[in-house]
PDB file of C-alpha atoms in Angstrom:
ATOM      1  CA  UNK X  24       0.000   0.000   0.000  1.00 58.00           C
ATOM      2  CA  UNK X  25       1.259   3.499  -0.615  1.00 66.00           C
ATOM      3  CA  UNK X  26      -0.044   6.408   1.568  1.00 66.00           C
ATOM      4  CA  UNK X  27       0.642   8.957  -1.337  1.00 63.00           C
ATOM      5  CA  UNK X  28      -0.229   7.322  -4.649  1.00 66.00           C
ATOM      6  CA  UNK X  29      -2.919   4.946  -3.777  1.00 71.00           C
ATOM      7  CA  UNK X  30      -6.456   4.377  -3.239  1.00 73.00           C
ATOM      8  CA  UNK X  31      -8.475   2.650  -1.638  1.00 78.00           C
ATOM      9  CA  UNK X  32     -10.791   1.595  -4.542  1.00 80.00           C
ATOM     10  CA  UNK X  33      -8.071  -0.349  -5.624  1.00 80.00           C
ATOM     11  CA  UNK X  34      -7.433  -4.317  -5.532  1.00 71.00           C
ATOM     12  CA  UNK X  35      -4.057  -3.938  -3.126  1.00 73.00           C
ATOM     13  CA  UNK X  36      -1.906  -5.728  -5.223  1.00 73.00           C
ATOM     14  CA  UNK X  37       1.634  -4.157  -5.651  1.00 72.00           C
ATOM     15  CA  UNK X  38       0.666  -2.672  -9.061  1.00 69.00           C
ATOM     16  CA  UNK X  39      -2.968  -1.142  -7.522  1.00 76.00           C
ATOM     17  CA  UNK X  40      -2.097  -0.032  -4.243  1.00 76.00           C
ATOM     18  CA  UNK X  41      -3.890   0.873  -1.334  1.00 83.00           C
ATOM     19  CA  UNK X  42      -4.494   4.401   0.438  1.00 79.00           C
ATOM     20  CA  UNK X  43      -4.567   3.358   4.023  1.00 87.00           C
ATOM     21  CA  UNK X  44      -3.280   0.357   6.375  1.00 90.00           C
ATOM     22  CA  UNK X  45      -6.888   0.637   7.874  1.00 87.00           C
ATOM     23  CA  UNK X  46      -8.378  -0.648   4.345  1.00 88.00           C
ATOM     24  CA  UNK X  47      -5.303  -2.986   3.831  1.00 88.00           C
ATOM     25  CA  UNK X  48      -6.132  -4.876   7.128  1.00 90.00           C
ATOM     26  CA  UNK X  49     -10.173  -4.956   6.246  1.00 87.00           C
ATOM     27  CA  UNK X  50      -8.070  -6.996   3.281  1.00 88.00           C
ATOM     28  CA  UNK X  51      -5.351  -9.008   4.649  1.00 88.00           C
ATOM     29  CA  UNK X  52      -6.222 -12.956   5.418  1.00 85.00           C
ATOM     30  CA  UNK X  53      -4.229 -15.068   7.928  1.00 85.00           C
ATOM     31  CA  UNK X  54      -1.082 -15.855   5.968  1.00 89.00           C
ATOM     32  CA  UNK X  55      -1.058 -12.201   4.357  1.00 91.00           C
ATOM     33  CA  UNK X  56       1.915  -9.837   3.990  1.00 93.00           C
ATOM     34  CA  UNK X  57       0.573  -6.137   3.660  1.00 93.00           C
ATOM     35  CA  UNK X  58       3.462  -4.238   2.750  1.00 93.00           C
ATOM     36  CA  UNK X  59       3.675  -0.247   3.524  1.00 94.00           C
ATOM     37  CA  UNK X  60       5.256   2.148   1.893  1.00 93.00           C
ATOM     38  CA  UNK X  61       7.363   5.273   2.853  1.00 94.00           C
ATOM     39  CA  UNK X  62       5.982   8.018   4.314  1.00 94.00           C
ATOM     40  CA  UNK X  63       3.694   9.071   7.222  1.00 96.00           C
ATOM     41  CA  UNK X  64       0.545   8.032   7.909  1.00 96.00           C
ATOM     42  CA  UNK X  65      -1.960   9.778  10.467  1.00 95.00           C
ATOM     43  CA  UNK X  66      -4.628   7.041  11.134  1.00 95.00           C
ATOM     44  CA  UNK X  67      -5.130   4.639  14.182  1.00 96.00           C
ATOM     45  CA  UNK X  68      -4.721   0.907  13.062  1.00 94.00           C
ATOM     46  CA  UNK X  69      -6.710  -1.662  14.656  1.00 90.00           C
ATOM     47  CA  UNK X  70      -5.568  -5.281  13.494  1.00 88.00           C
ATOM     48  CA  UNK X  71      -8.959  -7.107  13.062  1.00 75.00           C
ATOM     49  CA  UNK X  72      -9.470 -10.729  14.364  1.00 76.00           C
ATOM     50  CA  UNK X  73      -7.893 -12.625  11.310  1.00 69.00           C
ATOM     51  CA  UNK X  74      -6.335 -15.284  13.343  1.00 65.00           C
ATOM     52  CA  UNK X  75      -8.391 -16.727  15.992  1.00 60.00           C
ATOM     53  CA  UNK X  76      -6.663 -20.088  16.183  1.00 65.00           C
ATOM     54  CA  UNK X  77      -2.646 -18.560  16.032  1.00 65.00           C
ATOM     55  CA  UNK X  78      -0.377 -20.241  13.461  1.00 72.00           C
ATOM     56  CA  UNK X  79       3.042 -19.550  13.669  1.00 79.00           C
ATOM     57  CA  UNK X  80       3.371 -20.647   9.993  1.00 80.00           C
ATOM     58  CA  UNK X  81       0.860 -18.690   8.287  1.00 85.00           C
ATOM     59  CA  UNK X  82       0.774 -14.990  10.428  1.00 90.00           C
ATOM     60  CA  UNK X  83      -0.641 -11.825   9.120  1.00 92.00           C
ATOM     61  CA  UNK X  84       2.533  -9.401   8.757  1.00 94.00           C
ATOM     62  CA  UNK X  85       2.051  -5.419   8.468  1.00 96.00           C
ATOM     63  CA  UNK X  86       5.703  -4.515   7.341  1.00 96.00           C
ATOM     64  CA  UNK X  87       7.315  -1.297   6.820  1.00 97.00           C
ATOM     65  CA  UNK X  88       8.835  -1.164   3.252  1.00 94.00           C
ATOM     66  CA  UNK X  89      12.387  -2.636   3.745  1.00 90.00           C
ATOM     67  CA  UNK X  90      13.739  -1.032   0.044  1.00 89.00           C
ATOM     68  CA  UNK X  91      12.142   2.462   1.113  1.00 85.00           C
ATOM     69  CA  UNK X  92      12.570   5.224   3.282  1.00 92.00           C
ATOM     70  CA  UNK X  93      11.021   5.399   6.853  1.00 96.00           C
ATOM     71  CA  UNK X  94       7.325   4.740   7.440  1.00 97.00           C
ATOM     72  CA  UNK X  95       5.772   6.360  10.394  1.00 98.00           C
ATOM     73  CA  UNK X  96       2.627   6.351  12.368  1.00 98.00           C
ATOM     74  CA  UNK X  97       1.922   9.599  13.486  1.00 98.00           C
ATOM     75  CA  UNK X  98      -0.702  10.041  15.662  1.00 97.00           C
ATOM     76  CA  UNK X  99      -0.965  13.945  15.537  1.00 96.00           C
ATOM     77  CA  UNK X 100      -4.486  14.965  15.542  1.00 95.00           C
ATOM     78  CA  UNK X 101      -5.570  11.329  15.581  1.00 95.00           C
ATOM     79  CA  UNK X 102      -8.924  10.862  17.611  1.00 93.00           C
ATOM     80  CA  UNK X 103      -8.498   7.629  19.122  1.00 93.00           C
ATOM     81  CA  UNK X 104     -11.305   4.948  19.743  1.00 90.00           C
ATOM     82  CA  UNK X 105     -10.648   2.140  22.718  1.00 87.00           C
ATOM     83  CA  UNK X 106     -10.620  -1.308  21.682  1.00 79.00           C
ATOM     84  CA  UNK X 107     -11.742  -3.765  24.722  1.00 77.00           C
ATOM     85  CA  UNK X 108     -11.537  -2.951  27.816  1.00 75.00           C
ATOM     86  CA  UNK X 109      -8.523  -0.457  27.551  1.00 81.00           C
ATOM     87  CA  UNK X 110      -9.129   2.532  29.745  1.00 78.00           C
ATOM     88  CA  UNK X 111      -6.275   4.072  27.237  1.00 80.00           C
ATOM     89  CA  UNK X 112      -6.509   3.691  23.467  1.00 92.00           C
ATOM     90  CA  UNK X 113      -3.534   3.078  21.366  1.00 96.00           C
ATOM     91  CA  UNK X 114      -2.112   4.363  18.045  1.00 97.00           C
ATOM     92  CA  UNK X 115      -2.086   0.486  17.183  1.00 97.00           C
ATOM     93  CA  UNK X 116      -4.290  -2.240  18.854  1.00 95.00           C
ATOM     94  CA  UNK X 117      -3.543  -5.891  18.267  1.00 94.00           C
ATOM     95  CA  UNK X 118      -6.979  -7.311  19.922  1.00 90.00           C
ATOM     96  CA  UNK X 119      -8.235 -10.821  20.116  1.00 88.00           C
ATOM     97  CA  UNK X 120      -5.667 -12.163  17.435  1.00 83.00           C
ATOM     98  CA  UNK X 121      -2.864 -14.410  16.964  1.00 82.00           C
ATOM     99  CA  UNK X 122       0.524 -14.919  15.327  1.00 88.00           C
ATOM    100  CA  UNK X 123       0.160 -11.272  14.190  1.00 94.00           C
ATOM    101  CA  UNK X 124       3.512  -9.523  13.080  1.00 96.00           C
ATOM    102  CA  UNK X 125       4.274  -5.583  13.434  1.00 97.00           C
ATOM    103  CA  UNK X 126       7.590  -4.864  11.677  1.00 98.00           C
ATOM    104  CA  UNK X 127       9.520  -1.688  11.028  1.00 98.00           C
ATOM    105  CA  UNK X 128       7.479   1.159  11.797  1.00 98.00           C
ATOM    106  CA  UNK X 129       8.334   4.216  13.356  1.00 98.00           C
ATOM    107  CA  UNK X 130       5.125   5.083  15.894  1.00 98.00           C
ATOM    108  CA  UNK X 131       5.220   8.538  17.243  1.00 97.00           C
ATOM    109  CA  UNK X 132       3.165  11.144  18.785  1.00 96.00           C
ATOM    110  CA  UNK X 133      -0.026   9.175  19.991  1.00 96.00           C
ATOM    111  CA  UNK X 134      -2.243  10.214  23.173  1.00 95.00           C
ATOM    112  CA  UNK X 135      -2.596   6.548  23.885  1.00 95.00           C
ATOM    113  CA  UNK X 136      -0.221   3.764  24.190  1.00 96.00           C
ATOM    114  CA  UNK X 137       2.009   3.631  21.010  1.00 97.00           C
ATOM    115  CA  UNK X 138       0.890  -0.025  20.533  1.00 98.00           C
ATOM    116  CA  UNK X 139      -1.832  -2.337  23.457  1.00 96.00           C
ATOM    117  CA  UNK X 140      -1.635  -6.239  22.635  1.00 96.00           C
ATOM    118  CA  UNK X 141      -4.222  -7.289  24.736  1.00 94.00           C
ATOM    119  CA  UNK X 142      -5.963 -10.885  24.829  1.00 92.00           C
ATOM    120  CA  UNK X 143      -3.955 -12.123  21.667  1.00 92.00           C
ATOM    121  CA  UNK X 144      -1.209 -14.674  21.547  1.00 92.00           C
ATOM    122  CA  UNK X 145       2.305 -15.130  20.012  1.00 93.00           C
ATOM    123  CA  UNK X 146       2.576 -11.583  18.155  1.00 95.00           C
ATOM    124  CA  UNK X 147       5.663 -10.540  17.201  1.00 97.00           C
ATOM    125  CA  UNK X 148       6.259  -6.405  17.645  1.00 98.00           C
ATOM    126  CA  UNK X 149       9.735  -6.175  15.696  1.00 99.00           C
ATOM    127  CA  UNK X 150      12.499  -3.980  15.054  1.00 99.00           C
ATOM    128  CA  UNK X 151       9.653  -0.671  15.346  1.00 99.00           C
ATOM    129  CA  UNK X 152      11.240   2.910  17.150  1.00 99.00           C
ATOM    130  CA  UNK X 153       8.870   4.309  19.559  1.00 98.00           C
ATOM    131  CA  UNK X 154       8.991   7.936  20.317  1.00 96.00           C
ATOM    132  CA  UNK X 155       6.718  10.039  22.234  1.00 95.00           C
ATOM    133  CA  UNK X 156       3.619   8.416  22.837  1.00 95.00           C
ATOM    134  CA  UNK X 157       1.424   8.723  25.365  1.00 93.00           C
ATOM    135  CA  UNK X 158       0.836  11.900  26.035  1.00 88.00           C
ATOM    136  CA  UNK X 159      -2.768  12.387  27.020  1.00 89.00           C
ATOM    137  CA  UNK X 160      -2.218   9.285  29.896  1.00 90.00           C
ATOM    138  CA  UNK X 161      -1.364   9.849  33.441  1.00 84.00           C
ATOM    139  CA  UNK X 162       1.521   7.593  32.564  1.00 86.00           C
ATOM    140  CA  UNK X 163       3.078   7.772  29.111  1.00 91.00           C
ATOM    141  CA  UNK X 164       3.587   3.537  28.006  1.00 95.00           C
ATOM    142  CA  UNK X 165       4.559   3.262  24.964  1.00 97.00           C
ATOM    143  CA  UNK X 166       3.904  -0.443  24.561  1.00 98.00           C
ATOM    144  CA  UNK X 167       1.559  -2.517  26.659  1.00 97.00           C
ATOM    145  CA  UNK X 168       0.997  -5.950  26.924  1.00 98.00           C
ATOM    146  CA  UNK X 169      -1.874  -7.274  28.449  1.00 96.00           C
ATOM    147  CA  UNK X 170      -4.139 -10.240  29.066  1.00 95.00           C
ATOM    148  CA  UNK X 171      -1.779 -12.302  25.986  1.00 95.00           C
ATOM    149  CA  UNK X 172       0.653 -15.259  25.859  1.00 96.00           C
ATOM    150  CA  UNK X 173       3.436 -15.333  24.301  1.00 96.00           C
ATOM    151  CA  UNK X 174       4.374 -12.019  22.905  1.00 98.00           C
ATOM    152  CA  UNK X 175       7.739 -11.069  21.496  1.00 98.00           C
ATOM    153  CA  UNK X 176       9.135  -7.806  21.426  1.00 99.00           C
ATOM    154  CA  UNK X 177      12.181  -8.019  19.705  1.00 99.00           C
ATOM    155  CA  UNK X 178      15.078  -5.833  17.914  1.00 99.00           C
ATOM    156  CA  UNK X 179      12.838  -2.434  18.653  1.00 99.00           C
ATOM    157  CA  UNK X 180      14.338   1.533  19.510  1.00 99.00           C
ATOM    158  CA  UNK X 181      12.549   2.990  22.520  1.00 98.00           C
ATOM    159  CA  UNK X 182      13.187   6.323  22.747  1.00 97.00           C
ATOM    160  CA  UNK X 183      12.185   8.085  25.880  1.00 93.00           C
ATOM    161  CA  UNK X 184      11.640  12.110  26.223  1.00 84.00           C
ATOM    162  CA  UNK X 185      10.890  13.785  28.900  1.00 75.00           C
ATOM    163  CA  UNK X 186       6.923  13.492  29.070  1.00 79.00           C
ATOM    164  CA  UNK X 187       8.099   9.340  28.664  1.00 85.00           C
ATOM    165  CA  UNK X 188       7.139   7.120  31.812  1.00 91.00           C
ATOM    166  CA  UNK X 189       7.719   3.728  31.083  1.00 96.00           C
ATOM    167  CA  UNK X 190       8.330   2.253  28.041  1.00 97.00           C
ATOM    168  CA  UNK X 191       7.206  -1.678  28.100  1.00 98.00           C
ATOM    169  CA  UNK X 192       3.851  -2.611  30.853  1.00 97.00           C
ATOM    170  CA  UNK X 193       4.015  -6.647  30.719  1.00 98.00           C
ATOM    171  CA  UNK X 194       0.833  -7.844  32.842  1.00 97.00           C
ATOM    172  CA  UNK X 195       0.828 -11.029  30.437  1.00 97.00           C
ATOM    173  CA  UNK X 196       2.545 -14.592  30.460  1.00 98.00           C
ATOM    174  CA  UNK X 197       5.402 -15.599  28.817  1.00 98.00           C
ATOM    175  CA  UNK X 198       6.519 -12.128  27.230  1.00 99.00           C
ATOM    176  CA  UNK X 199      10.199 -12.568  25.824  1.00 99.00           C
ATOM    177  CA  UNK X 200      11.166  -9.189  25.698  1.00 99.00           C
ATOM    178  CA  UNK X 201      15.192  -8.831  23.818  1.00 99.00           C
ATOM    179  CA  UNK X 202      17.572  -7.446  21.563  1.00 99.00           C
ATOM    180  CA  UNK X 203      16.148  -3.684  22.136  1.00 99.00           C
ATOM    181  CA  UNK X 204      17.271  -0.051  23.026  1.00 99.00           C
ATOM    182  CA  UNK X 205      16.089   1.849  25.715  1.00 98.00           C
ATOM    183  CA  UNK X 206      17.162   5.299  26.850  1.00 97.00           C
ATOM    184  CA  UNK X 207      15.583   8.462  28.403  1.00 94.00           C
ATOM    185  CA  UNK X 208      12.652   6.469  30.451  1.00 95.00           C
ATOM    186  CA  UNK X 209      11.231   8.729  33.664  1.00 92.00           C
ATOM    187  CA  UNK X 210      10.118   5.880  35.613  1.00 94.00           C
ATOM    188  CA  UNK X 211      11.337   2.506  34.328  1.00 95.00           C
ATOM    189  CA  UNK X 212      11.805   0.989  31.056  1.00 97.00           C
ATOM    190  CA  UNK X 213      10.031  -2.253  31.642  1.00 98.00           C
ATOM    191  CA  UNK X 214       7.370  -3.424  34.830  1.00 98.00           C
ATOM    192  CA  UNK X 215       6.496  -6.699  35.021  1.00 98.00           C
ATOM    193  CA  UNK X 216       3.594  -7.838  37.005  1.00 96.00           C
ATOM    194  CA  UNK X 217       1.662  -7.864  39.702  1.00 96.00           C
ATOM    195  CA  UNK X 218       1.271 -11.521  39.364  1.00 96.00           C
ATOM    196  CA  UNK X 219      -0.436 -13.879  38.414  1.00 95.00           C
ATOM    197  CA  UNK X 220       0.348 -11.429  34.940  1.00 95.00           C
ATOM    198  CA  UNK X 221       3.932 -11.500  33.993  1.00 96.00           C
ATOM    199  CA  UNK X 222       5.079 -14.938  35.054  1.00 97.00           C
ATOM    200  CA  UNK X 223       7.220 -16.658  32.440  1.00 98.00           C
ATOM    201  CA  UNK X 224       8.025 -13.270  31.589  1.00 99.00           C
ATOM    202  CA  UNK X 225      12.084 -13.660  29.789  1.00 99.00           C
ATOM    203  CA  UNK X 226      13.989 -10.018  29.530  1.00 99.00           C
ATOM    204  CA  UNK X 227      17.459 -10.923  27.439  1.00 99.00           C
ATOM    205  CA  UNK X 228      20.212  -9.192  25.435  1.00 99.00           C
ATOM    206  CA  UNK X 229      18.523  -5.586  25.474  1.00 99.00           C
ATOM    207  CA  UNK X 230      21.052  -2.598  26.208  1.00 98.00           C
ATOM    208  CA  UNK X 231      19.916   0.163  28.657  1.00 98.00           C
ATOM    209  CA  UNK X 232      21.515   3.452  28.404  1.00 97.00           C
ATOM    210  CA  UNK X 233      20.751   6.980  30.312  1.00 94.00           C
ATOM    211  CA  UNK X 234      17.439   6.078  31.747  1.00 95.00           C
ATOM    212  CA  UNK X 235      16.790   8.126  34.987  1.00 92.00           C
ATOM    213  CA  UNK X 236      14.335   5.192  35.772  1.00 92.00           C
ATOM    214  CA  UNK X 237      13.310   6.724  39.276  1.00 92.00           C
ATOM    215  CA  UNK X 238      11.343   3.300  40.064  1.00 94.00           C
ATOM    216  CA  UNK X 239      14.064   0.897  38.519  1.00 94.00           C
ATOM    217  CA  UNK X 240      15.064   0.545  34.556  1.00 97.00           C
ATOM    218  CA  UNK X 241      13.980  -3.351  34.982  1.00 98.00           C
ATOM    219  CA  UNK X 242      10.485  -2.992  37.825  1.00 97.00           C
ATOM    220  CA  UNK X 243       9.589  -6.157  38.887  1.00 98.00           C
ATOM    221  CA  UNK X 244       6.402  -5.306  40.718  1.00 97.00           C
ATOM    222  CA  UNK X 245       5.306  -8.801  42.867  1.00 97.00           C
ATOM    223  CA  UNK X 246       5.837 -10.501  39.717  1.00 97.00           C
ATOM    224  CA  UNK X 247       6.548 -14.055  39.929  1.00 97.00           C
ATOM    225  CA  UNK X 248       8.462 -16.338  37.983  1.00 98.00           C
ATOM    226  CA  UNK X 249       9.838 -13.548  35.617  1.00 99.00           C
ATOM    227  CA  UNK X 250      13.838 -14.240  34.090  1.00 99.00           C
ATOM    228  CA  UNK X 251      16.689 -11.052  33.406  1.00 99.00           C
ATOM    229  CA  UNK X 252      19.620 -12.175  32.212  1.00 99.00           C
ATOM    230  CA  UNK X 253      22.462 -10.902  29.961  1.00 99.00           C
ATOM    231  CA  UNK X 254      21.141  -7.331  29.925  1.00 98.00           C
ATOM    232  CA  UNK X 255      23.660  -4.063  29.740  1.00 98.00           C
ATOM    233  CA  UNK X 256      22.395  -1.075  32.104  1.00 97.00           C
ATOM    234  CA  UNK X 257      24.633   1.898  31.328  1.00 94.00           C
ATOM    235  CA  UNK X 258      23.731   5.043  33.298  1.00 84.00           C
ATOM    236  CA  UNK X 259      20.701   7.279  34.141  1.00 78.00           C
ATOM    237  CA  UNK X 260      19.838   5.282  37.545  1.00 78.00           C
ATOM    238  CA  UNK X 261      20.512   4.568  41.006  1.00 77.00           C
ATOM    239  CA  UNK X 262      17.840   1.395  40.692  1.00 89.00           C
ATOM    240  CA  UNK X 263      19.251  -0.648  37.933  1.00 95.00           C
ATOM    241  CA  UNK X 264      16.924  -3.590  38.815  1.00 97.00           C
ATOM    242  CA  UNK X 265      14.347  -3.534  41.771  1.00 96.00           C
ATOM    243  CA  UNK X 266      12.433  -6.390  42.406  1.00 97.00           C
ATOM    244  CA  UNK X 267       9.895  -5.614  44.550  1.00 96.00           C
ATOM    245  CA  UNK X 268       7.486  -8.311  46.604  1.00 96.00           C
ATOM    246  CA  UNK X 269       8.443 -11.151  43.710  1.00 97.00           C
ATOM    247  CA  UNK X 270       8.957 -14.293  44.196  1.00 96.00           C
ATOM    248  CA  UNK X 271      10.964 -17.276  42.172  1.00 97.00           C
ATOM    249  CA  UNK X 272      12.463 -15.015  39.285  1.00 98.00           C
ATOM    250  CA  UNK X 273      16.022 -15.203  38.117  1.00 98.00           C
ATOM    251  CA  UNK X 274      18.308 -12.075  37.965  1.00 98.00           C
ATOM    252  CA  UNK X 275      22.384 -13.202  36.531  1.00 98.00           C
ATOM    253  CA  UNK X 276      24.860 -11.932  34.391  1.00 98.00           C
ATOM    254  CA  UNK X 277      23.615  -8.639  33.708  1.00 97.00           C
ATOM    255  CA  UNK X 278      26.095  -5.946  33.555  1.00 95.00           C
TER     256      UNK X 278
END
């Protein structure tokens, strides 16, 4: 799809491209790639129920353009709608699906979380930068995760300003959070818990640097059975990781 020379009319083929993601995804089956293309795109995407039963093998993937330039989601001036029982809407709502994969994107400047998973399980939120979302919340999240199994958040920028609380909110099971970039988080960059959410919760090989973090970068808030291992914390904090009333989680070689 292609924000600037499409149209929605069209079949959404590469050579009759879409205007929107919104009519893309009304589109897409299970096993669909929807491809976007450069540029910026003010809408708030809601990723329909395609996959009720998840299959790993046959996802639905929304995919920035890897041979163009950036794509964002800019949610300036966007009026956001709730999805579920969210008392915060989101600039992108994965809700009630599975094996669902969000690659690439640059998601900016929402009043809601930059993206809410919430009651969906194994989707994959990949190698996105979030910037400045959350800004008509009590607490600025950028990313929460809620009420799912199995989520990945993998190879992502967070990028924390000065309005930026927290960056991740687990309150699912078995969240593998690794391989990102955090800096310039208020509060903390990830909370895990209370449980029974966040158990089985895995936080690997993500790199932490300048996060003031006044609650902990890593919060484990009487989570339970939650794994941090092999992290690098680099500055910004006096908490690097605080567990607080948790029981049976792992904390080694972290640096």
């Amino acid at each position: 799809m292609d924000g600037s020379s499409g149209d929605d009319g069209n079949t959404g083929e590469a050579s009759s491209p879409l205007r929107t993601i919104g009519k893309a995804l009304e589109m897409a089956a299970a096993g669909d790639t929807v491809t976007v293309k450069a540029g910026t795109y003010n809408e708030q995407i809601v990723i329909p129920d395609k996959n009720p039963a998840p299959s790993l093998s046959a996802p639905l993937v929304i995919r920035a353009d890897p041979a163009g330039g950036p794509v964002v989601l800019d949610g300036t001036g966007v009026e956001l709608v709730v999805e579920g029982t969210l008392e915060n809407p989101a600039g992108v709502s994965i809700y009630r699906d599975g094996a669902v994969v969000l690659e690439g994107f640059t998601i900016t400047n929402y009043s809601g979380y930059g993206v809410a998973v919430q009651q969906s399980s194994f989707a994959t939120v990949k190698g996105c930068t979030f910037r400045s979302n959350g800004t008509g919340m009590a607490d600025a999240v950028d990313l929460l995760v809620i009420s799912s199994q199995g989520v990945r958040v993998l190879e992502n920028a967070f990028e924390g300003t000065a309005s930026s609380e927290r960056a991740i909110d687990d309150r699912s099971t078995d969240t593998w959070i690794a391989y990102n970039d955090f800096t310039g988080y208020r509060s903390s960059c990830i909370k895990v818990g209370p449980a029974p959410a966040g158990a089985g919760c895995r936080i690997e090989h993500n790199r932490f640097t300048g996060n003031p973090a006044t609650e902990g970068v890593v919060l484990l808030d009487r989570a339970r059975a939650v794994v941090v291992t092999r992290n690098i914390l680099d500055g910004g904090s006096l908490q690097g990781i605080r567990l607080e009333q948790s029981t049976d989680c792992r904390v080694h070689m972290n640096t």
